[in-house]
PDB file of C-alpha atoms in Angstrom:
ATOM      1  CA  UNK A  64      20.503  13.482  16.234  1.00 96.00           C
ATOM      2  CA  UNK A  65      23.805  11.728  15.018  1.00 97.00           C
ATOM      3  CA  UNK A  66      24.732   7.939  15.405  1.00 96.00           C
ATOM      4  CA  UNK A  67      26.788   9.548  18.565  1.00 97.00           C
ATOM      5  CA  UNK A  68      24.000  10.878  20.202  1.00 97.00           C
ATOM      6  CA  UNK A  69      24.534  14.429  19.551  1.00 97.00           C
ATOM      7  CA  UNK A  70      22.623  16.871  18.694  1.00 97.00           C
ATOM      8  CA  UNK A  71      24.095  18.797  16.268  1.00 97.00           C
ATOM      9  CA  UNK A  72      22.736  22.323  14.291  1.00 95.00           C
ATOM     10  CA  UNK A  73      22.589  23.666  11.128  1.00 95.00           C
ATOM     11  CA  UNK A  74      21.553  26.866   9.141  1.00 95.00           C
ATOM     12  CA  UNK A  75      21.315  27.007   6.033  1.00 96.00           C
ATOM     13  CA  UNK A  76      20.656  29.767   4.039  1.00 95.00           C
ATOM     14  CA  UNK A  77      17.142  31.153   2.732  1.00 93.00           C
ATOM     15  CA  UNK A  78      19.032  32.373  -0.530  1.00 93.00           C
ATOM     16  CA  UNK A  79      20.923  29.025  -1.285  1.00 95.00           C
ATOM     17  CA  UNK A  80      21.750  25.783  -0.886  1.00 97.00           C
ATOM     18  CA  UNK A  81      24.883  26.187   1.444  1.00 97.00           C
ATOM     19  CA  UNK A  82      24.962  25.938   4.999  1.00 96.00           C
ATOM     20  CA  UNK A  83      26.208  29.346   6.677  1.00 96.00           C
ATOM     21  CA  UNK A  84      27.483  26.895  10.548  1.00 96.00           C
ATOM     22  CA  UNK A  85      27.168  22.974  11.336  1.00 96.00           C
ATOM     23  CA  UNK A  86      28.347  22.503  15.086  1.00 95.00           C
ATOM     24  CA  UNK A  87      27.835  20.403  17.489  1.00 96.00           C
ATOM     25  CA  UNK A  88      25.432  21.694  20.299  1.00 96.00           C
ATOM     26  CA  UNK A  89      25.734  18.518  22.903  1.00 96.00           C
ATOM     27  CA  UNK A  90      27.450  15.994  23.033  1.00 96.00           C
ATOM     28  CA  UNK A  91      26.426  12.896  23.839  1.00 95.00           C
ATOM     29  CA  UNK A  92      23.329  13.132  25.272  1.00 96.00           C
ATOM     30  CA  UNK A  93      21.961   9.530  24.873  1.00 97.00           C
ATOM     31  CA  UNK A  94      23.589   5.828  23.914  1.00 96.00           C
ATOM     32  CA  UNK A  95      24.477   5.749  20.161  1.00 97.00           C
ATOM     33  CA  UNK A  96      22.001   4.796  18.176  1.00 96.00           C
ATOM     34  CA  UNK A  97      19.092   4.685  20.175  1.00 97.00           C
ATOM     35  CA  UNK A  98      16.872   7.363  19.424  1.00 97.00           C
ATOM     36  CA  UNK A  99      14.149   6.741  16.599  1.00 97.00           C
ATOM     37  CA  UNK A 100      12.517   9.708  16.844  1.00 98.00           C
ATOM     38  CA  UNK A 101      12.337  13.569  18.365  1.00 97.00           C
ATOM     39  CA  UNK A 102       9.887  16.486  18.196  1.00 97.00           C
ATOM     40  CA  UNK A 103      11.096  19.709  18.013  1.00 95.00           C
ATOM     41  CA  UNK A 104      13.772  20.792  20.063  1.00 95.00           C
ATOM     42  CA  UNK A 105      13.046  24.384  21.705  1.00 91.00           C
ATOM     43  CA  UNK A 106      15.921  26.958  23.220  1.00 92.00           C
ATOM     44  CA  UNK A 107      15.537  29.738  24.983  1.00 88.00           C
ATOM     45  CA  UNK A 108      17.971  32.398  27.353  1.00 80.00           C
ATOM     46  CA  UNK A 109      21.739  32.550  26.097  1.00 63.00           C
ATOM     47  CA  UNK A 110      23.516  34.962  28.889  1.00 60.00           C
ATOM     48  CA  UNK A 111      23.962  33.965  32.258  1.00 70.00           C
ATOM     49  CA  UNK A 112      23.452  30.359  33.461  1.00 78.00           C
ATOM     50  CA  UNK A 113      23.412  29.569  29.528  1.00 88.00           C
ATOM     51  CA  UNK A 114      20.877  28.093  26.829  1.00 93.00           C
ATOM     52  CA  UNK A 115      18.102  25.489  28.500  1.00 93.00           C
ATOM     53  CA  UNK A 116      16.886  22.984  25.203  1.00 94.00           C
ATOM     54  CA  UNK A 117      14.622  20.785  26.191  1.00 93.00           C
ATOM     55  CA  UNK A 118      12.253  18.218  24.468  1.00 95.00           C
ATOM     56  CA  UNK A 119      11.028  15.195  23.817  1.00 97.00           C
ATOM     57  CA  UNK A 120      12.832  11.479  21.993  1.00 98.00           C
ATOM     58  CA  UNK A 121      11.937   8.798  21.683  1.00 98.00           C
ATOM     59  CA  UNK A 122      14.241   5.546  22.327  1.00 98.00           C
ATOM     60  CA  UNK A 123      12.869   2.459  21.273  1.00 95.00           C
ATOM     61  CA  UNK A 124       9.490   2.294  23.124  1.00 97.00           C
ATOM     62  CA  UNK A 125      10.190   4.718  25.611  1.00 98.00           C
ATOM     63  CA  UNK A 126       9.970   8.321  25.475  1.00 98.00           C
ATOM     64  CA  UNK A 127      12.236  10.621  27.755  1.00 97.00           C
ATOM     65  CA  UNK A 128      11.785  14.231  27.608  1.00 96.00           C
ATOM     66  CA  UNK A 129      15.073  16.181  26.941  1.00 96.00           C
ATOM     67  CA  UNK A 130      16.936  19.382  29.230  1.00 94.00           C
ATOM     68  CA  UNK A 131      20.047  20.924  29.210  1.00 95.00           C
ATOM     69  CA  UNK A 132      22.400  24.024  29.131  1.00 95.00           C
ATOM     70  CA  UNK A 133      24.895  24.898  27.080  1.00 94.00           C
ATOM     71  CA  UNK A 134      27.261  27.957  27.499  1.00 89.00           C
ATOM     72  CA  UNK A 135      30.799  28.650  26.128  1.00 82.00           C
ATOM     73  CA  UNK A 136      30.093  26.750  21.908  1.00 83.00           C
ATOM     74  CA  UNK A 137      31.511  23.580  23.146  1.00 88.00           C
ATOM     75  CA  UNK A 138      29.442  21.237  22.633  1.00 93.00           C
ATOM     76  CA  UNK A 139      29.124  20.668  26.432  1.00 94.00           C
ATOM     77  CA  UNK A 140      26.162  20.396  28.019  1.00 94.00           C
ATOM     78  CA  UNK A 141      25.463  20.978  31.471  1.00 93.00           C
ATOM     79  CA  UNK A 142      22.808  19.973  34.057  1.00 93.00           C
ATOM     80  CA  UNK A 143      21.619  17.394  31.719  1.00 94.00           C
ATOM     81  CA  UNK A 144      18.486  15.444  32.353  1.00 94.00           C
ATOM     82  CA  UNK A 145      17.041  12.609  30.206  1.00 95.00           C
ATOM     83  CA  UNK A 146      13.328  11.886  32.081  1.00 95.00           C
ATOM     84  CA  UNK A 147      11.759   8.272  31.224  1.00 96.00           C
ATOM     85  CA  UNK A 148       8.006   9.063  30.309  1.00 95.00           C
ATOM     86  CA  UNK A 149       6.924   6.046  29.949  1.00 95.00           C
ATOM     87  CA  UNK A 150       6.916   2.938  27.417  1.00 97.00           C
ATOM     88  CA  UNK A 151       4.245   1.637  24.617  1.00 97.00           C
ATOM     89  CA  UNK A 152       5.886   4.402  21.921  1.00 97.00           C
ATOM     90  CA  UNK A 153       7.290   1.295  19.734  1.00 97.00           C
ATOM     91  CA  UNK A 154       3.432   1.915  17.749  1.00 98.00           C
ATOM     92  CA  UNK A 155       4.443   5.539  16.978  1.00 98.00           C
ATOM     93  CA  UNK A 156       6.531   6.512  14.033  1.00 96.00           C
ATOM     94  CA  UNK A 157       6.069  10.273  13.610  1.00 97.00           C
ATOM     95  CA  UNK A 158       6.384  13.225  16.926  1.00 97.00           C
ATOM     96  CA  UNK A 159       6.260  16.716  16.471  1.00 96.00           C
ATOM     97  CA  UNK A 160       6.021  19.579  18.998  1.00 94.00           C
ATOM     98  CA  UNK A 161       4.195  23.234  18.123  1.00 94.00           C
ATOM     99  CA  UNK A 162       5.034  25.301  21.277  1.00 91.00           C
ATOM    100  CA  UNK A 163       3.226  28.873  20.290  1.00 90.00           C
ATOM    101  CA  UNK A 164       3.935  32.001  22.825  1.00 87.00           C
ATOM    102  CA  UNK A 165       2.667  35.268  22.946  1.00 88.00           C
ATOM    103  CA  UNK A 166       2.600  37.685  25.355  1.00 87.00           C
ATOM    104  CA  UNK A 167      -0.560  36.054  26.762  1.00 88.00           C
ATOM    105  CA  UNK A 168      -0.539  32.337  26.016  1.00 87.00           C
ATOM    106  CA  UNK A 169       2.139  29.461  26.489  1.00 88.00           C
ATOM    107  CA  UNK A 170       1.277  26.505  24.820  1.00 92.00           C
ATOM    108  CA  UNK A 171       2.814  23.557  23.043  1.00 94.00           C
ATOM    109  CA  UNK A 172       0.751  20.493  21.802  1.00 96.00           C
ATOM    110  CA  UNK A 173       2.107  17.287  20.493  1.00 97.00           C
ATOM    111  CA  UNK A 174       1.430  15.030  17.719  1.00 98.00           C
ATOM    112  CA  UNK A 175       2.224  11.229  17.061  1.00 98.00           C
ATOM    113  CA  UNK A 176       1.070   9.394  14.628  1.00 98.00           C
ATOM    114  CA  UNK A 177       0.421   5.858  15.077  1.00 98.00           C
ATOM    115  CA  UNK A 178       1.295   2.854  12.949  1.00 97.00           C
ATOM    116  CA  UNK A 179      -2.409   2.222  12.238  1.00 97.00           C
ATOM    117  CA  UNK A 180      -2.827   5.398  10.364  1.00 97.00           C
ATOM    118  CA  UNK A 181      -4.517   7.595  13.354  1.00 98.00           C
ATOM    119  CA  UNK A 182      -3.265  11.615  14.815  1.00 98.00           C
ATOM    120  CA  UNK A 183      -2.805  12.161  17.816  1.00 97.00           C
ATOM    121  CA  UNK A 184      -2.585  15.371  19.801  1.00 97.00           C
ATOM    122  CA  UNK A 185      -1.689  16.121  23.316  1.00 97.00           C
ATOM    123  CA  UNK A 186      -1.443  18.762  25.630  1.00 95.00           C
ATOM    124  CA  UNK A 187       1.773  19.345  27.003  1.00 95.00           C
ATOM    125  CA  UNK A 188       1.683  20.911  30.558  1.00 93.00           C
ATOM    126  CA  UNK A 189       4.475  21.233  33.579  1.00 89.00           C
ATOM    127  CA  UNK A 190       3.902  20.942  36.896  1.00 88.00           C
ATOM    128  CA  UNK A 191       7.048  21.552  39.099  1.00 85.00           C
ATOM    129  CA  UNK A 192       9.563  20.896  35.977  1.00 79.00           C
ATOM    130  CA  UNK A 193       7.684  17.527  35.554  1.00 85.00           C
ATOM    131  CA  UNK A 194       5.957  17.421  31.962  1.00 89.00           C
ATOM    132  CA  UNK A 195       2.413  15.983  32.061  1.00 93.00           C
ATOM    133  CA  UNK A 196       0.725  14.728  28.516  1.00 96.00           C
ATOM    134  CA  UNK A 197      -3.068  14.534  28.109  1.00 95.00           C
ATOM    135  CA  UNK A 198      -4.515  13.288  25.336  1.00 96.00           C
ATOM    136  CA  UNK A 199      -7.038  15.891  23.670  1.00 95.00           C
ATOM    137  CA  UNK A 200      -8.311  14.278  20.006  1.00 96.00           C
ATOM    138  CA  UNK A 201      -7.119  12.022  17.328  1.00 97.00           C
ATOM    139  CA  UNK A 202      -8.114  11.857  13.664  1.00 96.00           C
ATOM    140  CA  UNK A 203      -7.625   8.443  11.357  1.00 96.00           C
ATOM    141  CA  UNK A 204      -6.707   8.459   7.776  1.00 96.00           C
ATOM    142  CA  UNK A 205      -3.110   9.095   8.357  1.00 97.00           C
ATOM    143  CA  UNK A 206      -2.170   5.918   7.121  1.00 95.00           C
ATOM    144  CA  UNK A 207      -0.233   6.763   4.206  1.00 96.00           C
ATOM    145  CA  UNK A 208       1.844   9.179   5.189  1.00 97.00           C
ATOM    146  CA  UNK A 209       5.775   9.142   5.146  1.00 96.00           C
ATOM    147  CA  UNK A 210       7.057  12.415   7.156  1.00 97.00           C
ATOM    148  CA  UNK A 211       4.922  15.298   8.232  1.00 98.00           C
ATOM    149  CA  UNK A 212       6.219  18.761   9.914  1.00 98.00           C
ATOM    150  CA  UNK A 213       4.579  21.976  10.771  1.00 96.00           C
ATOM    151  CA  UNK A 214       4.603  24.596   8.668  1.00 96.00           C
ATOM    152  CA  UNK A 215       2.153  27.083  10.908  1.00 93.00           C
ATOM    153  CA  UNK A 216       0.370  27.960  14.311  1.00 91.00           C
ATOM    154  CA  UNK A 217      -2.136  30.491  15.258  1.00 92.00           C
ATOM    155  CA  UNK A 218      -3.080  30.121  19.140  1.00 92.00           C
ATOM    156  CA  UNK A 219      -6.526  28.128  17.372  1.00 93.00           C
ATOM    157  CA  UNK A 220      -4.952  25.641  15.058  1.00 94.00           C
ATOM    158  CA  UNK A 221      -1.899  23.970  13.893  1.00 96.00           C
ATOM    159  CA  UNK A 222      -0.730  23.337   9.959  1.00 97.00           C
ATOM    160  CA  UNK A 223       1.238  20.776   9.188  1.00 98.00           C
ATOM    161  CA  UNK A 224       2.631  19.283   5.557  1.00 98.00           C
ATOM    162  CA  UNK A 225       3.274  15.628   5.117  1.00 98.00           C
ATOM    163  CA  UNK A 226       4.356  13.682   2.451  1.00 97.00           C
ATOM    164  CA  UNK A 227       3.033  10.335   1.629  1.00 97.00           C
ATOM    165  CA  UNK A 228       3.940   6.922   0.175  1.00 96.00           C
ATOM    166  CA  UNK A 229       2.638   7.042  -3.020  1.00 97.00           C
ATOM    167  CA  UNK A 230       4.282  10.905  -3.586  1.00 97.00           C
ATOM    168  CA  UNK A 231       1.603  13.303  -3.332  1.00 98.00           C
ATOM    169  CA  UNK A 232       2.321  16.328  -0.942  1.00 98.00           C
ATOM    170  CA  UNK A 233      -0.686  17.330   1.779  1.00 98.00           C
ATOM    171  CA  UNK A 234      -1.656  19.618   4.059  1.00 98.00           C
ATOM    172  CA  UNK A 235      -3.407  19.087   7.614  1.00 97.00           C
ATOM    173  CA  UNK A 236      -5.348  22.115   9.747  1.00 96.00           C
ATOM    174  CA  UNK A 237      -5.405  20.866  13.230  1.00 96.00           C
ATOM    175  CA  UNK A 238      -7.845  22.605  15.432  1.00 95.00           C
ATOM    176  CA  UNK A 239      -7.413  23.068  19.007  1.00 93.00           C
ATOM    177  CA  UNK A 240     -10.692  23.442  20.139  1.00 89.00           C
ATOM    178  CA  UNK A 241     -13.839  20.472  19.397  1.00 80.00           C
ATOM    179  CA  UNK A 242     -14.346  17.559  20.781  1.00 83.00           C
ATOM    180  CA  UNK A 243     -11.840  14.170  20.713  1.00 92.00           C
ATOM    181  CA  UNK A 244     -12.074  13.814  17.158  1.00 93.00           C
ATOM    182  CA  UNK A 245     -10.131  16.408  15.312  1.00 93.00           C
ATOM    183  CA  UNK A 246     -12.305  17.789  12.621  1.00 93.00           C
ATOM    184  CA  UNK A 247      -8.844  18.609  10.193  1.00 93.00           C
ATOM    185  CA  UNK A 248      -8.959  19.817   6.975  1.00 95.00           C
ATOM    186  CA  UNK A 249      -6.805  17.830   4.408  1.00 97.00           C
ATOM    187  CA  UNK A 250      -5.748  19.545   1.547  1.00 97.00           C
ATOM    188  CA  UNK A 251      -3.599  18.450  -1.566  1.00 98.00           C
ATOM    189  CA  UNK A 252      -0.650  19.527  -2.783  1.00 98.00           C
ATOM    190  CA  UNK A 253       1.006  18.280  -4.952  1.00 98.00           C
ATOM    191  CA  UNK A 254       0.252  14.953  -6.675  1.00 97.00           C
ATOM    192  CA  UNK A 255       3.412  13.919  -7.205  1.00 97.00           C
ATOM    193  CA  UNK A 256       7.355  13.110  -6.597  1.00 96.00           C
ATOM    194  CA  UNK A 257       7.913  13.854  -2.997  1.00 97.00           C
ATOM    195  CA  UNK A 258       7.892   9.692  -1.847  1.00 96.00           C
ATOM    196  CA  UNK A 259      11.409  10.026  -1.054  1.00 96.00           C
ATOM    197  CA  UNK A 260      11.834  12.027   1.117  1.00 97.00           C
ATOM    198  CA  UNK A 261      11.916  10.374   5.280  1.00 95.00           C
ATOM    199  CA  UNK A 262      12.349  13.532   6.692  1.00 97.00           C
ATOM    200  CA  UNK A 263      10.720  17.792   6.391  1.00 98.00           C
ATOM    201  CA  UNK A 264      11.853  19.664   8.352  1.00 97.00           C
ATOM    202  CA  UNK A 265      10.576  23.313   8.159  1.00 96.00           C
ATOM    203  CA  UNK A 266      11.722  26.975   9.048  1.00 93.00           C
ATOM    204  CA  UNK A 267      10.367  30.259   8.839  1.00 90.00           C
ATOM    205  CA  UNK A 268      10.978  32.227   6.366  1.00 89.00           C
ATOM    206  CA  UNK A 269       9.313  35.856   6.351  1.00 87.00           C
ATOM    207  CA  UNK A 270       5.734  34.705   5.148  1.00 88.00           C
ATOM    208  CA  UNK A 271       6.728  31.840   3.679  1.00 95.00           C
ATOM    209  CA  UNK A 272       8.422  28.610   4.945  1.00 96.00           C
ATOM    210  CA  UNK A 273      12.102  27.123   4.490  1.00 97.00           C
ATOM    211  CA  UNK A 274      11.182  23.099   3.676  1.00 98.00           C
ATOM    212  CA  UNK A 275      14.137  20.475   4.358  1.00 98.00           C
ATOM    213  CA  UNK A 276      12.887  17.637   2.343  1.00 98.00           C
ATOM    214  CA  UNK A 277      15.808  14.597   3.043  1.00 98.00           C
ATOM    215  CA  UNK A 278      16.208  11.074   0.919  1.00 97.00           C
ATOM    216  CA  UNK A 279      18.539   9.095   3.729  1.00 94.00           C
ATOM    217  CA  UNK A 280      18.608   6.481   1.071  1.00 94.00           C
ATOM    218  CA  UNK A 281      20.668   8.248  -1.233  1.00 96.00           C
ATOM    219  CA  UNK A 282      21.656  10.751   1.806  1.00 97.00           C
ATOM    220  CA  UNK A 283      20.571  13.778  -0.738  1.00 98.00           C
ATOM    221  CA  UNK A 284      18.658  17.035   0.703  1.00 98.00           C
ATOM    222  CA  UNK A 285      16.897  19.543  -1.061  1.00 98.00           C
ATOM    223  CA  UNK A 286      15.630  23.077   0.000  1.00 98.00           C
ATOM    224  CA  UNK A 287      12.762  24.425  -0.933  1.00 98.00           C
ATOM    225  CA  UNK A 288      10.603  27.960  -0.472  1.00 97.00           C
ATOM    226  CA  UNK A 289       6.856  27.055   0.012  1.00 97.00           C
ATOM    227  CA  UNK A 290       4.838  30.350   0.618  1.00 96.00           C
ATOM    228  CA  UNK A 291       1.640  30.740   1.863  1.00 93.00           C
ATOM    229  CA  UNK A 292      -0.772  27.005   1.926  1.00 94.00           C
ATOM    230  CA  UNK A 293      -3.616  27.137  -0.630  1.00 95.00           C
ATOM    231  CA  UNK A 294      -4.062  23.872  -1.513  1.00 97.00           C
ATOM    232  CA  UNK A 295      -3.119  22.914  -5.360  1.00 97.00           C
ATOM    233  CA  UNK A 296      -2.551  26.249  -5.460  1.00 97.00           C
ATOM    234  CA  UNK A 297       0.260  26.426  -2.620  1.00 97.00           C
ATOM    235  CA  UNK A 298       3.809  28.228  -4.357  1.00 97.00           C
ATOM    236  CA  UNK A 299       6.379  25.722  -4.023  1.00 98.00           C
ATOM    237  CA  UNK A 300      10.053  26.443  -5.795  1.00 97.00           C
ATOM    238  CA  UNK A 301      13.558  24.464  -5.206  1.00 97.00           C
ATOM    239  CA  UNK A 302      16.023  26.505  -4.610  1.00 98.00           C
ATOM    240  CA  UNK A 303      18.467  23.313  -4.917  1.00 98.00           C
ATOM    241  CA  UNK A 304      20.431  20.880  -3.671  1.00 98.00           C
ATOM    242  CA  UNK A 305      22.545  20.897  -0.633  1.00 98.00           C
ATOM    243  CA  UNK A 306      25.771  19.860  -0.601  1.00 97.00           C
ATOM    244  CA  UNK A 307      27.325  16.792   1.747  1.00 95.00           C
ATOM    245  CA  UNK A 308      25.820  13.999   3.099  1.00 96.00           C
ATOM    246  CA  UNK A 309      22.370  13.538   5.465  1.00 97.00           C
ATOM    247  CA  UNK A 310      22.797  10.214   6.928  1.00 95.00           C
ATOM    248  CA  UNK A 311      22.377  10.919  10.147  1.00 96.00           C
ATOM    249  CA  UNK A 312      19.500   8.967  11.904  1.00 95.00           C
ATOM    250  CA  UNK A 313      16.599  11.310  13.270  1.00 97.00           C
ATOM    251  CA  UNK A 314      16.351  15.550  11.744  1.00 97.00           C
ATOM    252  CA  UNK A 315      14.317  17.572  13.795  1.00 96.00           C
ATOM    253  CA  UNK A 316      13.913  21.820  13.959  1.00 95.00           C
ATOM    254  CA  UNK A 317      15.601  23.484  16.599  1.00 93.00           C
ATOM    255  CA  UNK A 318      13.142  26.264  17.720  1.00 90.00           C
ATOM    256  CA  UNK A 319      13.804  29.498  19.232  1.00 85.00           C
ATOM    257  CA  UNK A 320      11.768  31.577  22.568  1.00 70.00           C
ATOM    258  CA  UNK A 321       9.976  33.582  20.001  1.00 57.00           C
ATOM    259  CA  UNK A 322       7.280  31.648  18.159  1.00 55.00           C
ATOM    260  CA  UNK A 323       8.788  31.379  14.781  1.00 55.00           C
ATOM    261  CA  UNK A 324       6.125  29.905  13.030  1.00 54.00           C
ATOM    262  CA  UNK A 325       4.099  31.962  10.767  1.00 51.00           C
ATOM    263  CA  UNK A 326       0.534  32.414  11.721  1.00 48.00           C
ATOM    264  CA  UNK A 327      -2.009  30.936   9.186  1.00 49.00           C
ATOM    265  CA  UNK A 328      -2.051  29.114   6.649  1.00 47.00           C
TER     266      UNK A 328
END
């Protein structure tokens, strides 16, 4: 998300820290400088009417659902809708969405981290194209989390990678079933040095996960290859420092119409 309210997309090489492509997907979606959080933006299509994009953002204290079409690659969005969901979101400091699609299942699950350290899970459903949300669970104890990103999905749980203000790196495996208290399994991956990243963006790469850690204070970003999540035994390899400056207000993952995140952890 640029300061001008545009959606910008970068394609990064999985082998070395270079940007393969960089363009404006849609210009002027939001008022300049207003968006402070964005979940994953899901896209599908690519022929006929164009490519459909949709996902939620938070501007100030209010959440909005966004949808638009792009067709010619010019950055011009058509059929743009920014639909007000409601106020009260100023107390949340992270927002992400797990969209899990198979031949028999399509679920959308949102996660938001409250300022008091409680992680909330919501089920997202649609009726006549309008999204509705229902809280299905929560778990406390995440007060020290600085950034988080989805690294794994299955039909029954989602797994996030989290940095803490202390510099520690954790995974949190969050099941979808059960009561209102989420019986999440949290494991330490690294003991320090990760506190500089205000944003994490992840994408699947074979059986591993590409992880981009962004330090907006310095405008630096580092690319990592993260292997199978297994606590302190999780393999992490730094690919390199990305060229350029990373100081855009908000970073998020563009997810295609297939289930992109690796299954299991």
